[in-house]
């Protein structure tokens, strides 16, 4: 009986299940959970770990015969170290983990030429782990602190492709932009974002609910509309930073959530002074502090004059680029025409800046749990800034990297987001409430009947000519 109880827990809570319906165990692919050799108390503890969708991409990389060294990018504290350690422990016999931050031993290992056999011996001695091709994951963390490790990836690709080596770092994007040698063509890159709404629901143990959503049974989904809307409110408040999500899942205490979010924001502010060029720090802080106000405007376009009277692009473009390289902000650029190819119509002088996480946005705005978790005001307040922020996060997590917006010169016609999907133009409209009147989009689609659009709002699913109305909680299904 004791064994059966743990079996039930593992089946219901396993975050490493190969399918959302939790019928297969990730620890033993193609093996039913009931027969998994790992089905012990320790397996149950592992199954309570936080699941990230990038895990499957990591497994695919491992199994690829012609794999290259891997670089995992992502904003600070989005879970890079955690997921790579989980991946190494679960998918390999051994994990050789090395933090490059203030690690003097690495200088001796990488001194001289990039002899991969000598480097492997040194890393094995440093970690006390036998590094065996195909059986050991070499994980170099905080690699921006030791550029030689990044440069050596070229030689691992050319001279030792049998090894699995991955690097990550909190400010890797900044370091690369600052001039660290990047082994072009010799590495594979992935990017980890804060947890999206689907991953949040996984963490909340809603695997069956996700099964229903992925089946796209909109009748059932509409019946669960209020439940999903309540989860969406919680996600707006908590956001997707893994430490914050875990704290909320464990105890459901909103004040603790805000405390951790404010600590993360404080760490980001410290990074400005520690890692940015000294002359840029004041401007980086000015841009960072202005984003909430910029997004609460009607058109949300970034205006330099908000930072200081007479502010110009040349004064702040380096500050904005630093924040983008750090993964702290995302930029969507205006296009002058809603036509393909969007890149051709890009207007680099007009753009919007969004934050990396809606939960951190709420902490910066000092919104209370009552404001967010009760009622529907959070979806429409601040000119819908929270909702546009949320939708952008979900689109990025889907792997859509080039996201634009459109506004005419007179601002009489606007499209919140524009993307290219499967060679076609996809306008995306975002509405925080249930009022979905949009003359500009309607008129555009009347003139371009070959184009279909998506509208995200608080209304349930419905098809309306060439506009598909999708509830906000379903963005990850696209």
Coordinates of C-alpha atoms in Angstrom, one line a residue:
X1 CA 0.0 0.0 0.0
X2 CA 2.9 2.4 0.8
X3 CA 4.3 1.8 -2.7
X4 CA 0.9 2.5 -4.3
X5 CA 0.5 5.8 -2.5
X6 CA 3.8 7.1 -3.9
X7 CA 2.9 5.8 -7.3
X8 CA -0.2 8.0 -7.3
X9 CA 1.8 11.1 -6.1
X10 CA 4.4 10.5 -8.9
X11 CA 1.7 10.1 -11.6
X12 CA -0.1 13.3 -10.5
X13 CA 2.8 15.6 -9.8
X14 CA 5.6 14.5 -12.2
X15 CA 7.0 17.6 -13.9
X16 CA 9.2 15.6 -16.1
X17 CA 6.4 13.7 -17.8
X18 CA 6.9 13.3 -21.6
X19 CA 3.2 14.1 -22.1
X20 CA 1.0 16.5 -20.3
X21 CA -1.4 13.7 -19.4
X22 CA 1.5 12.1 -17.4
X23 CA 1.5 8.6 -18.8
X24 CA 5.2 8.3 -19.6
X25 CA 8.2 8.9 -17.3
X26 CA 10.9 11.2 -18.5
X27 CA 13.5 9.3 -16.4
X28 CA 13.0 6.2 -18.5
X29 CA 11.8 7.1 -22.0
X30 CA 9.2 4.9 -23.6
X31 CA 8.6 3.2 -20.2
X32 CA 5.2 3.5 -18.4
X33 CA 5.4 5.2 -15.1
X34 CA 4.1 2.0 -13.4
X35 CA 7.2 0.1 -14.7
X36 CA 9.8 2.9 -14.3
X37 CA 12.9 1.6 -12.5
X38 CA 13.2 5.0 -10.8
X39 CA 9.9 4.8 -9.1
X40 CA 11.1 5.3 -5.6
X41 CA 10.7 8.0 -2.9
X42 CA 13.7 9.7 -4.6
X43 CA 11.8 9.7 -7.9
X44 CA 8.8 11.3 -6.3
X45 CA 11.1 14.1 -5.0
X46 CA 12.6 14.6 -8.4
X47 CA 9.1 14.7 -10.0
X48 CA 8.3 17.7 -7.8
X49 CA 11.0 19.7 -9.6
X50 CA 10.0 22.7 -11.7
X51 CA 9.3 21.7 -15.3
X52 CA 10.6 24.0 -18.2
X53 CA 9.6 23.4 -21.8
X54 CA 13.2 24.0 -22.9
X55 CA 14.1 20.6 -21.3
X56 CA 12.9 18.8 -24.5
X57 CA 15.1 21.0 -26.6
X58 CA 18.0 20.2 -24.4
X59 CA 17.3 16.4 -24.8
X60 CA 17.1 16.8 -28.5
X61 CA 20.5 18.6 -28.5
X62 CA 22.0 15.7 -26.5
X63 CA 20.7 13.1 -28.8
X64 CA 21.7 14.9 -32.0
X65 CA 24.6 13.0 -33.6
X66 CA 26.3 16.1 -34.9
X67 CA 25.8 18.3 -31.9
X68 CA 27.8 21.5 -31.3
X69 CA 28.7 23.1 -27.9
X70 CA 25.6 24.8 -26.5
X71 CA 25.2 28.4 -25.3
X72 CA 22.1 29.1 -23.1
X73 CA 21.2 32.7 -22.9
X74 CA 18.6 34.4 -20.6
X75 CA 18.0 37.2 -18.2
X76 CA 19.4 36.9 -14.7
X77 CA 17.5 34.5 -12.4
X78 CA 15.3 33.0 -15.1
X79 CA 16.4 29.5 -14.2
X80 CA 19.3 28.7 -16.5
X81 CA 21.6 27.1 -13.8
X82 CA 18.7 25.1 -12.3
X83 CA 17.5 23.6 -15.6
X84 CA 20.9 22.8 -16.9
X85 CA 21.8 21.0 -13.6
X86 CA 18.6 19.1 -13.7
X87 CA 19.3 18.2 -17.3
X88 CA 22.8 17.0 -16.5
X89 CA 21.8 14.9 -13.5
X90 CA 18.9 13.3 -15.3
X91 CA 20.2 12.7 -18.8
X92 CA 23.8 11.9 -18.2
X93 CA 25.7 9.6 -15.9
X94 CA 27.8 12.5 -14.6
X95 CA 27.7 16.3 -14.4
X96 CA 30.9 18.3 -14.3
X97 CA 29.8 21.7 -13.1
X98 CA 32.2 24.6 -13.0
X99 CA 31.4 28.2 -12.0
X100 CA 33.7 30.6 -13.8
X101 CA 33.0 33.4 -11.4
X102 CA 36.3 34.2 -9.5
X103 CA 37.6 30.8 -10.3
X104 CA 41.4 31.2 -10.4
X105 CA 42.0 27.5 -11.2
X106 CA 40.6 28.0 -14.7
X107 CA 43.5 30.3 -15.7
X108 CA 45.9 27.4 -15.4
X109 CA 43.6 25.0 -17.2
X110 CA 43.1 27.4 -20.2
X111 CA 46.6 28.8 -20.2
X112 CA 48.5 28.6 -23.5
X113 CA 46.8 27.0 -26.5
X114 CA 43.4 25.5 -26.6
X115 CA 44.4 21.8 -26.4
X116 CA 41.0 20.2 -25.7
X117 CA 42.5 17.0 -24.3
X118 CA 44.5 19.1 -21.7
X119 CA 41.4 21.2 -20.9
X120 CA 39.3 18.1 -20.3
X121 CA 41.9 16.6 -18.0
X122 CA 42.0 19.9 -16.1
X123 CA 38.2 20.2 -15.8
X124 CA 38.0 16.6 -14.6
X125 CA 40.7 17.2 -11.9
X126 CA 38.9 20.4 -10.9
X127 CA 35.5 18.8 -10.5
X128 CA 36.5 15.4 -9.4
X129 CA 34.3 13.9 -12.1
X130 CA 35.4 11.5 -14.8
X131 CA 34.5 13.3 -18.1
X132 CA 33.5 10.6 -20.5
X133 CA 32.1 11.3 -24.0
X134 CA 28.4 10.8 -24.2
X135 CA 28.1 10.1 -20.5
X136 CA 29.2 13.4 -18.9
X137 CA 27.7 16.9 -19.3
X138 CA 30.3 19.7 -18.9
X139 CA 28.6 22.8 -17.7
X140 CA 30.5 26.1 -17.4
X141 CA 28.4 28.6 -15.6
X142 CA 28.8 32.4 -15.4
X143 CA 31.1 32.1 -18.4
X144 CA 31.0 35.8 -19.1
X145 CA 33.5 36.1 -16.2
X146 CA 36.1 33.9 -18.0
X147 CA 36.1 34.7 -21.8
X148 CA 38.7 32.1 -22.6
X149 CA 36.1 29.4 -21.9
X150 CA 33.8 30.9 -24.5
X151 CA 36.6 31.1 -27.1
X152 CA 37.6 27.5 -26.4
X153 CA 34.1 26.3 -27.6
X154 CA 35.4 26.6 -31.2
X155 CA 38.0 24.0 -30.6
X156 CA 35.6 21.7 -28.8
X157 CA 33.5 21.8 -31.9
X158 CA 36.4 21.2 -34.3
X159 CA 38.6 18.8 -32.2
X160 CA 36.4 17.2 -29.6
X161 CA 32.8 17.1 -31.0
X162 CA 32.1 13.9 -29.0
X163 CA 31.9 15.8 -25.7
X164 CA 28.7 17.5 -24.5
X165 CA 29.6 21.0 -23.3
X166 CA 27.2 23.8 -22.4
X167 CA 27.8 27.3 -21.1
X168 CA 25.5 29.9 -19.5
X169 CA 25.8 33.2 -17.8
X170 CA 23.7 35.9 -16.2
X171 CA 25.0 38.8 -18.3
X172 CA 26.3 36.8 -21.3
X173 CA 24.5 39.0 -23.8
X174 CA 26.2 42.1 -22.4
X175 CA 29.6 40.4 -22.4
X176 CA 29.3 39.2 -26.0
X177 CA 28.3 42.7 -27.1
X178 CA 31.3 44.1 -25.2
X179 CA 33.7 42.2 -27.3
X180 CA 34.1 38.6 -26.0
X181 CA 35.1 36.4 -28.9
X182 CA 32.1 34.5 -30.2
X183 CA 32.7 31.2 -32.0
X184 CA 30.5 32.0 -35.0
X185 CA 29.2 28.8 -36.7
X186 CA 30.8 26.6 -34.0
X187 CA 28.0 26.7 -31.4
X188 CA 24.3 26.3 -31.0
X189 CA 22.4 28.9 -29.0
X190 CA 19.2 28.6 -27.1
X191 CA 17.3 31.2 -25.0
X192 CA 15.5 30.7 -21.8
X193 CA 12.8 33.2 -20.8
X194 CA 10.9 33.6 -17.6
X195 CA 8.2 30.9 -17.1
X196 CA 5.2 31.4 -19.4
X197 CA 1.6 30.9 -18.4
X198 CA 1.7 27.2 -19.5
X199 CA 4.7 26.5 -17.3
X200 CA 3.0 28.4 -14.4
X201 CA 0.0 26.1 -14.7
X202 CA 2.4 23.1 -14.7
X203 CA 3.9 24.4 -11.5
X204 CA 0.5 24.7 -10.0
X205 CA -0.2 21.1 -10.7
X206 CA -2.8 21.7 -13.4
X207 CA -1.7 18.9 -15.8
X208 CA -5.3 17.8 -16.6
X209 CA -6.4 21.3 -17.3
X210 CA -3.5 21.7 -19.7
X211 CA -4.5 18.5 -21.4
X212 CA -7.9 19.9 -22.1
X213 CA -6.5 23.2 -23.4
X214 CA -4.0 21.4 -25.7
X215 CA -6.9 19.4 -27.1
X216 CA -8.4 22.8 -28.1
X217 CA -11.9 21.8 -27.0
X218 CA -13.1 25.3 -26.8
X219 CA -16.5 24.3 -25.4
X220 CA -14.9 22.8 -22.4
X221 CA -12.4 25.6 -22.1
X222 CA -15.3 28.2 -22.2
X223 CA -16.9 26.3 -19.3
X224 CA -13.6 26.7 -17.3
X225 CA -13.3 30.4 -18.3
X226 CA -13.6 31.8 -14.7
X227 CA -11.1 29.3 -13.3
X228 CA -8.6 30.1 -16.1
X229 CA -9.2 33.8 -15.6
X230 CA -8.4 33.5 -11.9
X231 CA -5.1 31.7 -12.7
X232 CA -4.3 34.4 -15.2
X233 CA -4.7 37.0 -12.4
X234 CA -2.3 35.0 -10.2
X235 CA 0.2 34.9 -13.1
X236 CA 0.0 38.6 -13.6
X237 CA 0.9 39.0 -9.9
X238 CA 3.5 36.3 -9.6
X239 CA 5.0 36.4 -13.1
X240 CA 7.5 33.8 -14.4
X241 CA 10.7 34.1 -12.3
X242 CA 11.2 30.5 -11.1
X243 CA 12.1 31.4 -7.5
X244 CA 9.0 33.6 -7.2
X245 CA 6.8 30.9 -8.8
X246 CA 8.2 28.2 -6.5
X247 CA 7.6 30.3 -3.4
X248 CA 4.0 31.0 -4.5
X249 CA 3.3 27.3 -5.3
X250 CA 4.7 26.3 -1.9
X251 CA 2.9 28.8 0.4
X252 CA 0.5 31.1 -1.6
X253 CA 1.7 34.1 0.4
X254 CA 1.5 37.3 -1.8
X255 CA 3.7 39.4 0.5
X256 CA 6.6 36.8 0.2
X257 CA 6.1 37.0 -3.6
X258 CA 6.6 40.7 -3.6
X259 CA 9.6 40.5 -1.3
X260 CA 11.4 38.1 -3.7
X261 CA 10.5 40.2 -6.7
X262 CA 11.9 43.3 -5.1
X263 CA 15.1 41.5 -4.2
X264 CA 15.4 40.5 -7.9
X265 CA 14.8 44.1 -9.0
X266 CA 17.5 45.2 -6.4
X267 CA 19.9 42.7 -7.9
X268 CA 19.2 44.1 -11.4
X269 CA 19.9 47.6 -10.2
X270 CA 23.2 46.4 -8.7
X271 CA 24.2 44.9 -12.0
X272 CA 23.9 48.4 -13.6
X273 CA 26.7 49.8 -11.4
X274 CA 28.8 46.6 -11.4
X275 CA 28.8 45.6 -15.0
X276 CA 27.7 48.6 -17.2
X277 CA 30.2 51.3 -18.3
X278 CA 30.3 53.9 -15.6
X279 CA 29.3 56.7 -17.9
X280 CA 26.2 54.8 -19.0
X281 CA 24.9 53.9 -15.5
X282 CA 22.8 57.0 -14.9
X283 CA 21.2 56.8 -18.4
X284 CA 20.5 53.0 -18.0
X285 CA 18.8 53.8 -14.7
X286 CA 16.8 56.6 -16.3
X287 CA 15.6 54.4 -19.1
X288 CA 14.8 51.5 -16.7
X289 CA 12.8 53.7 -14.3
X290 CA 10.8 55.3 -17.2
X291 CA 9.5 52.1 -18.8
X292 CA 6.3 51.9 -16.7
X293 CA 5.4 55.5 -17.5
X294 CA 6.1 55.0 -21.1
X295 CA 3.9 51.9 -21.3
X296 CA 1.0 53.6 -19.5
X297 CA 0.7 56.1 -22.3
X298 CA -2.0 55.7 -24.9
X299 CA 0.3 54.7 -27.7
X300 CA 3.1 53.3 -25.5
X301 CA 5.8 54.5 -28.0
X302 CA 9.1 55.2 -26.2
X303 CA 9.7 58.9 -26.1
X304 CA 13.2 60.2 -25.2
X305 CA 11.8 63.5 -24.0
X306 CA 10.2 61.7 -21.1
X307 CA 13.7 60.9 -19.7
X308 CA 14.8 64.5 -19.8
X309 CA 13.8 67.7 -21.5
X310 CA 15.3 67.7 -25.0
X311 CA 16.4 64.1 -24.7
X312 CA 17.8 62.5 -27.9
X313 CA 18.4 59.0 -29.2
X314 CA 22.2 59.4 -29.3
X315 CA 22.2 60.1 -25.6
X316 CA 20.3 56.9 -24.6
X317 CA 20.7 54.4 -27.4
X318 CA 23.7 52.7 -25.6
X319 CA 21.8 52.5 -22.4
X320 CA 18.8 50.9 -24.1
X321 CA 21.1 48.4 -25.9
X322 CA 22.7 47.4 -22.6
X323 CA 19.3 46.7 -21.1
X324 CA 18.4 44.6 -24.1
X325 CA 21.7 42.7 -24.1
X326 CA 21.1 41.9 -20.4
X327 CA 17.6 40.6 -21.3
X328 CA 15.9 43.1 -19.0
X329 CA 13.9 44.8 -21.7
X330 CA 12.4 43.7 -25.1
X331 CA 12.0 46.1 -28.0
X332 CA 9.1 46.0 -30.5
X333 CA 9.8 48.2 -33.5
X334 CA 7.2 50.1 -35.6
X335 CA 6.7 49.2 -39.2
X336 CA 5.5 51.9 -41.7
X337 CA 3.3 49.4 -43.5
X338 CA 1.6 46.3 -42.4
X339 CA 3.0 44.3 -45.3
X340 CA 5.5 41.5 -45.9
X341 CA 8.4 41.4 -45.4
X342 CA 8.0 43.3 -42.2
X343 CA 11.7 43.8 -41.8
X344 CA 11.7 45.9 -45.0
X345 CA 9.2 48.4 -43.4
X346 CA 10.9 48.7 -40.1
X347 CA 11.1 52.2 -38.6
X348 CA 14.1 52.1 -36.2
X349 CA 13.3 55.5 -34.8
X350 CA 9.9 54.4 -33.3
X351 CA 9.6 51.5 -30.8
X352 CA 8.2 50.3 -27.5
X353 CA 10.1 48.9 -24.6
X354 CA 8.7 46.2 -22.5
X355 CA 10.0 44.6 -19.3
X356 CA 11.2 41.0 -19.0
X357 CA 8.4 39.8 -16.7
X358 CA 4.9 40.9 -15.8
X359 CA 5.4 40.0 -12.1
X360 CA 8.4 42.3 -11.9
X361 CA 6.4 44.9 -13.7
X362 CA 3.8 44.8 -10.9
X363 CA 6.5 45.0 -8.2
X364 CA 8.0 48.0 -9.9
X365 CA 4.6 49.6 -10.1
X366 CA 4.0 48.7 -6.4
X367 CA 0.6 47.2 -7.2
X368 CA -1.0 45.4 -4.3
X369 CA -2.3 41.8 -4.2
X370 CA -5.8 43.2 -3.9
X371 CA -5.4 45.3 -7.0
X372 CA -4.3 42.3 -9.1
X373 CA -5.9 39.2 -7.6
X374 CA -9.4 40.6 -7.0
X375 CA -11.6 41.8 -9.8
X376 CA -10.7 42.4 -13.5
X377 CA -9.2 45.9 -13.2
X378 CA -5.6 44.6 -13.7
X379 CA -6.4 43.5 -17.2
X380 CA -7.4 47.1 -18.3
X381 CA -5.6 49.4 -15.9
X382 CA -2.6 51.5 -17.1
X383 CA -4.0 51.6 -20.6
X384 CA -3.8 47.8 -20.8
X385 CA 0.0 47.9 -20.2
X386 CA 0.0 44.7 -18.1
X387 CA -1.9 42.8 -20.7
X388 CA 0.3 43.9 -23.6
X389 CA 3.3 43.0 -21.5
X390 CA 1.8 39.6 -20.7
X391 CA 1.0 38.8 -24.4
X392 CA 4.5 39.8 -25.5
X393 CA 6.1 37.5 -23.0
X394 CA 4.0 34.6 -24.2
X395 CA 4.9 35.3 -27.8
X396 CA 8.6 35.4 -27.0
X397 CA 8.4 32.1 -25.1
X398 CA 6.8 30.6 -28.2
X399 CA 10.1 31.4 -30.0
X400 CA 8.7 34.3 -32.0
X401 CA 11.7 36.6 -32.0
X402 CA 10.7 39.3 -34.5
X403 CA 7.7 41.1 -33.2
X404 CA 6.6 44.5 -34.5
X405 CA 3.7 46.9 -34.2
X406 CA 2.0 49.3 -36.6
X407 CA 0.6 52.7 -36.3
X408 CA -0.2 55.1 -39.1
X409 CA 1.2 58.6 -39.2
X410 CA -2.0 60.0 -37.9
X411 CA -2.4 57.2 -35.2
X412 CA -5.9 56.5 -36.5
X413 CA -4.9 53.0 -37.3
X414 CA -3.0 50.8 -34.9
X415 CA -2.1 47.1 -34.6
X416 CA -0.7 46.0 -31.2
X417 CA 1.6 43.3 -32.6
X418 CA 2.5 42.1 -36.1
X419 CA 4.4 38.9 -36.8
X420 CA 5.3 36.7 -39.7
X421 CA 4.0 33.1 -39.3
X422 CA 4.4 30.4 -42.0
X423 CA 5.1 33.0 -44.6
X424 CA 1.9 35.0 -43.8
X425 CA 1.2 38.2 -42.0
X426 CA -0.5 37.8 -38.7
X427 CA -1.9 41.0 -37.0
X428 CA -2.5 40.5 -33.2
X429 CA -4.8 42.7 -31.3
X430 CA -4.8 42.8 -27.5
X431 CA -7.8 43.8 -25.4
X432 CA -7.7 43.7 -21.6
X433 CA -11.4 43.5 -21.2
X434 CA -14.5 42.3 -23.0
X435 CA -15.0 45.4 -25.2
X436 CA -13.5 44.4 -28.5
X437 CA -14.5 47.2 -30.8
X438 CA -11.6 48.0 -33.2
X439 CA -12.5 50.1 -36.2
X440 CA -8.9 50.2 -37.5
X441 CA -8.3 46.5 -37.5
X442 CA -11.8 45.8 -38.9
X443 CA -11.3 48.2 -41.8
X444 CA -7.9 46.8 -42.6
X445 CA -9.2 43.2 -42.7
X446 CA -12.2 44.2 -44.9
X447 CA -9.6 45.5 -47.4
X448 CA -7.3 42.5 -47.0
X449 CA -9.7 39.5 -46.8
X450 CA -6.8 37.1 -47.4
X451 CA -5.3 38.0 -44.1
X452 CA -6.5 36.5 -40.8
X453 CA -5.9 38.1 -37.4
X454 CA -6.0 37.0 -33.8
X455 CA -7.6 39.1 -31.0
X456 CA -6.7 38.3 -27.4
X457 CA -9.3 39.5 -24.9
X458 CA -11.2 38.4 -21.8
X459 CA -14.0 37.0 -24.0
X460 CA -14.1 33.2 -24.6
X461 CA -13.2 31.7 -28.0
X462 CA -15.2 32.6 -31.0
X463 CA -14.6 32.9 -34.8
X464 CA -15.7 36.2 -36.3
X465 CA -15.1 36.3 -40.1
X466 CA -11.3 36.5 -40.5
X467 CA -10.7 37.4 -36.8
X468 CA -10.2 34.6 -34.3
X469 CA -11.0 35.8 -30.8
X470 CA -8.9 33.9 -28.3
X471 CA -9.0 34.3 -24.5
X472 CA -5.9 35.8 -23.0
X473 CA -5.0 32.6 -21.1
X474 CA -4.6 30.7 -24.4
X475 CA -1.7 32.6 -26.1
X476 CA 0.7 29.7 -25.5
X477 CA -1.6 27.4 -27.6
X478 CA -0.7 29.2 -30.9

